The first five atom37 places (N, CA, C, CB, O) and aatype in JSON, in Angstrom:
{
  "aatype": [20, 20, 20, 20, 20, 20, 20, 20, 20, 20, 20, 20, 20, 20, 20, 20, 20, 20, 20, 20, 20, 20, 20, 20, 20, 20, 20, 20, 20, 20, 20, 20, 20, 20, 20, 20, 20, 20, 20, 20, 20, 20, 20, 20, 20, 20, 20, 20, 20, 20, 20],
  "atom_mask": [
    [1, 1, 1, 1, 1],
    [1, 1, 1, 1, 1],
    [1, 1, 1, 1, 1],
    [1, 1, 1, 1, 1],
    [1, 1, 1, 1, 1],
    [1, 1, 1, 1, 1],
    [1, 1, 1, 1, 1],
    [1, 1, 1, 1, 1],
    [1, 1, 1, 1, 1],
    [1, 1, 1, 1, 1],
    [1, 1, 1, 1, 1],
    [1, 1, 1, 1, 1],
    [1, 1, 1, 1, 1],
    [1, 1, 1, 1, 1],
    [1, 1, 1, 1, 1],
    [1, 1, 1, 1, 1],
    [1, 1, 1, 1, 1],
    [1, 1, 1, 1, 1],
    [1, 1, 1, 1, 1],
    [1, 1, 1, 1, 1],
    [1, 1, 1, 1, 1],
    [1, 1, 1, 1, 1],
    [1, 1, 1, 1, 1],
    [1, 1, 1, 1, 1],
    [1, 1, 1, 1, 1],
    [1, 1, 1, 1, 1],
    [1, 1, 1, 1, 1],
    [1, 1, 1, 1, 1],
    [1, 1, 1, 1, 1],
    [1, 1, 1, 1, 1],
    [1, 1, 1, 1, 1],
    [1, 1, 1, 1, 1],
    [1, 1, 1, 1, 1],
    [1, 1, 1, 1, 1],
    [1, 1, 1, 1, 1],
    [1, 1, 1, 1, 1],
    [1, 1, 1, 1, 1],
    [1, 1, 1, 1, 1],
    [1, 1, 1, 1, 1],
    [1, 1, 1, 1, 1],
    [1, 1, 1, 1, 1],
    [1, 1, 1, 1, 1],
    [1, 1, 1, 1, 1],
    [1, 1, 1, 1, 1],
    [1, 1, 1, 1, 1],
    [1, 1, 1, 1, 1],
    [1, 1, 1, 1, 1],
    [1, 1, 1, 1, 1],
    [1, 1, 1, 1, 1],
    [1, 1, 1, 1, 1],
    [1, 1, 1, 1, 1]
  ],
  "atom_positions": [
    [[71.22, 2.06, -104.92], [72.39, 1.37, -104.4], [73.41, 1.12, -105.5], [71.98, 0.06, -103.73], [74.64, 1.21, -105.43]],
    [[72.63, 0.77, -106.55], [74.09, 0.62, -107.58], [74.71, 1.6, -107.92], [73.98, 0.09, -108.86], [75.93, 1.65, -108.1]],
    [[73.75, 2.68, -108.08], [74.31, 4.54, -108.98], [75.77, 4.6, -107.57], [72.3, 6.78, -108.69], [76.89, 4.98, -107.92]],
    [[75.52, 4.23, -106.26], [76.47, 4.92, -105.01], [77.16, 3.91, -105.19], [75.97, 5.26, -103.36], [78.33, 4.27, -105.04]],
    [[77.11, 2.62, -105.49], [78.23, 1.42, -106.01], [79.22, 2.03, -107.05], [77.41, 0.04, -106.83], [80.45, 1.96, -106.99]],
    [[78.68, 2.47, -107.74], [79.44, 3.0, -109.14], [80.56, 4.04, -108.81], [78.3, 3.8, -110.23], [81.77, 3.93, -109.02]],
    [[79.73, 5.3, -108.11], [80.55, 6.18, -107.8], [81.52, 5.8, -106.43], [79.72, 7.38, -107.68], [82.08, 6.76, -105.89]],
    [[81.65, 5.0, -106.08], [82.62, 4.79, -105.33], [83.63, 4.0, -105.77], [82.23, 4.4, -104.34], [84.67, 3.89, -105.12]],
    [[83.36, 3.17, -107.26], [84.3, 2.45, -107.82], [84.21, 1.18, -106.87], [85.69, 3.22, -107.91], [83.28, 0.72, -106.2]],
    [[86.11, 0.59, -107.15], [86.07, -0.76, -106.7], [86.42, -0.39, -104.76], [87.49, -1.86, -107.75], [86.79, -1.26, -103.97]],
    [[86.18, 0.92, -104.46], [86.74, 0.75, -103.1], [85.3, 0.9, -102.49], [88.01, 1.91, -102.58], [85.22, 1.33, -101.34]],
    [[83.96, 0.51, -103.31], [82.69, 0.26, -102.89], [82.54, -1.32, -102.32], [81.75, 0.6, -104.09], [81.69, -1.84, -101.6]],
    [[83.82, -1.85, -103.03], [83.63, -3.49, -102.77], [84.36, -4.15, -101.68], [84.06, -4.29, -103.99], [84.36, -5.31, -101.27]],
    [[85.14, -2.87, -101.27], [85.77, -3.37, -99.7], [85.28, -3.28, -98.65], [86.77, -2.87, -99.27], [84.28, -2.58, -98.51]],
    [[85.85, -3.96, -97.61], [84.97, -3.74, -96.53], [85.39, -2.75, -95.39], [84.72, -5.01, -95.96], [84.99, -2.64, -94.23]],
    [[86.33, -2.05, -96.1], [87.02, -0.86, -95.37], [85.86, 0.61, -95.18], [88.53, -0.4, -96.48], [85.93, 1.56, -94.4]],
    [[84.87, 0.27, -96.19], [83.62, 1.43, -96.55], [82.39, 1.15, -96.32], [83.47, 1.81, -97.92], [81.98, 0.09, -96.79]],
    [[81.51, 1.94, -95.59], [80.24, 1.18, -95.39], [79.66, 0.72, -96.58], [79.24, 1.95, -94.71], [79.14, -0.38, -96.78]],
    [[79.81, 1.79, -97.46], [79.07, 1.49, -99.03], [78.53, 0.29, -99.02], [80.04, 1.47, -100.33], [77.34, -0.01, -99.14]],
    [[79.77, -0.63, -98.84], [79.54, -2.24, -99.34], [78.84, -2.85, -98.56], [80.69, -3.14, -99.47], [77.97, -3.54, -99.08]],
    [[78.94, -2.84, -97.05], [77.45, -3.36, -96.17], [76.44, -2.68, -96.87], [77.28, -2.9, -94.38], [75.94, -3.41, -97.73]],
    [[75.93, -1.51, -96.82], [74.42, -0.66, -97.63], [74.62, -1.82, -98.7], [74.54, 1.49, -98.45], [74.48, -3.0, -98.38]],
    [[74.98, -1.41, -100.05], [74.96, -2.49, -101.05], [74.63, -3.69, -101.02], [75.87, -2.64, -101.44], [73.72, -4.05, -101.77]],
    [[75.25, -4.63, -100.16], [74.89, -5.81, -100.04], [73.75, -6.31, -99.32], [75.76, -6.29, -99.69], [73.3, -7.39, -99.68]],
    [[73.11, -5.58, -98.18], [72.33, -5.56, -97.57], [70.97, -5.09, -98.66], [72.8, -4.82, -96.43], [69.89, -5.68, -98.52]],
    [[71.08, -4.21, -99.52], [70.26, -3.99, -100.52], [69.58, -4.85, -101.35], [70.77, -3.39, -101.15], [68.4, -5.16, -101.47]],
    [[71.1, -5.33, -102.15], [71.04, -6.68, -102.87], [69.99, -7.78, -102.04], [72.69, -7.31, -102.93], [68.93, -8.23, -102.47]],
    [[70.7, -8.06, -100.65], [69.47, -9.3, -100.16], [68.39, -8.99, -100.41], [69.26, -9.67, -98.74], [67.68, -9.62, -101.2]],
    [[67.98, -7.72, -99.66], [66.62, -7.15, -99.62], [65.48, -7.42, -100.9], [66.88, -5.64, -99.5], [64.32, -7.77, -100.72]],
    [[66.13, -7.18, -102.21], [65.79, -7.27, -103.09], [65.51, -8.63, -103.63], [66.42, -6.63, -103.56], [64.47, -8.84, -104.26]],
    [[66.38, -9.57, -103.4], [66.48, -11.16, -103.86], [65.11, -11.53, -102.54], [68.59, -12.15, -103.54], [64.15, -12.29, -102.64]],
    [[65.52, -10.72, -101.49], [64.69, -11.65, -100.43], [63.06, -11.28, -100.75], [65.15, -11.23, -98.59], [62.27, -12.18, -100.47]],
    [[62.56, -10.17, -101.24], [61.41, -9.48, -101.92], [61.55, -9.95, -103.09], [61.35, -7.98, -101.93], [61.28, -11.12, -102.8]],
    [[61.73, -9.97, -104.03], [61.45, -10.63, -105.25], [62.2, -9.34, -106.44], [59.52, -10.97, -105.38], [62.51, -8.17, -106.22]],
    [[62.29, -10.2, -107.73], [62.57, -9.13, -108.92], [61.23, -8.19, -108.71], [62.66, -9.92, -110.7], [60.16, -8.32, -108.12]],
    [[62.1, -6.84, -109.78], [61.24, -5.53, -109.83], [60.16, -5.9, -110.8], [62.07, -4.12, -110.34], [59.05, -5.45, -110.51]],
    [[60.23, -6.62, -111.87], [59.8, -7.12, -112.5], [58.7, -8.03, -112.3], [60.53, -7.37, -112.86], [57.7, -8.05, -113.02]],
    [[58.91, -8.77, -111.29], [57.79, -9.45, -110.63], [56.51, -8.93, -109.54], [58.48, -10.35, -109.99], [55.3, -9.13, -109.41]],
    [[57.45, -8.22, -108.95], [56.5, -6.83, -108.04], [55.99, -6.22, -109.13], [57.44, -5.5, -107.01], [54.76, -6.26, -109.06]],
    [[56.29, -5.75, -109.96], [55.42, -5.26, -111.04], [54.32, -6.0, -111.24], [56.05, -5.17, -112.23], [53.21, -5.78, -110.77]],
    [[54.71, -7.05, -112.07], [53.44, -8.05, -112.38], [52.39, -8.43, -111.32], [53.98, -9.4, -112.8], [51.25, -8.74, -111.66]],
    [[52.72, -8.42, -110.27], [52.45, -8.6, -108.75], [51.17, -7.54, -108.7], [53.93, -8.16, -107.62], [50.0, -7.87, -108.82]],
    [[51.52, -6.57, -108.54], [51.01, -5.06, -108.05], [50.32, -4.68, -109.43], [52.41, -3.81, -107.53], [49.68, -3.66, -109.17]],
    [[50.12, -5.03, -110.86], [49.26, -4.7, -111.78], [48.22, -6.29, -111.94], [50.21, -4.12, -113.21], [47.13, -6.32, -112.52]],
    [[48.77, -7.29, -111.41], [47.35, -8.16, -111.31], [46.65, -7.56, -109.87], [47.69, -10.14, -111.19], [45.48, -7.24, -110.04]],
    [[46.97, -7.42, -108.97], [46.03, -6.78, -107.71], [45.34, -5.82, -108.17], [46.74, -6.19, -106.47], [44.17, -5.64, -107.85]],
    [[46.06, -4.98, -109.1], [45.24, -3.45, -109.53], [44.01, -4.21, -110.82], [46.78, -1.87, -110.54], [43.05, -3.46, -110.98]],
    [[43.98, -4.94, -111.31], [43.15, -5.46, -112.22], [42.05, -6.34, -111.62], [43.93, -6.16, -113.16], [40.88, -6.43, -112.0]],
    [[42.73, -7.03, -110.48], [41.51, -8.03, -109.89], [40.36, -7.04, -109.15], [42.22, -9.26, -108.58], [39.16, -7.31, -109.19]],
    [[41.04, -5.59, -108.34], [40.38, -5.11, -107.55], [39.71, -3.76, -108.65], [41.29, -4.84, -106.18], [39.16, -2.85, -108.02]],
    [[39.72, -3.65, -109.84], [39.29, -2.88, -110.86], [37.81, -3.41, -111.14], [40.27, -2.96, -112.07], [37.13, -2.9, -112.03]]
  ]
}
């Protein structure tokens, strides 16, 4: 979502383009699931407990 943010520039941030619904809808998704970072940590203690 960000790489197609980028290439669309600032007319990714209007609401004239879907881009920016996808994008933002992404963004929640992500805040509403957690950092990648934490799914990480997440998903390598499960892989260690069940090791």
């Amino acid at each position: 979502a960000d790489e197609a943010l980028q290439l669309f520039g600032a007319y990714g941030t209007t609401d004239e383009f879907l881009i920016q619904k996808l994008y933002r809808d992404a963004r929640v998704k992500l805040i509403e699931d957690g950092t990648t970072e934490v799914l990480s940590l997440e998903g390598a203690g499960d892989l260690i407990r069940n090791y």
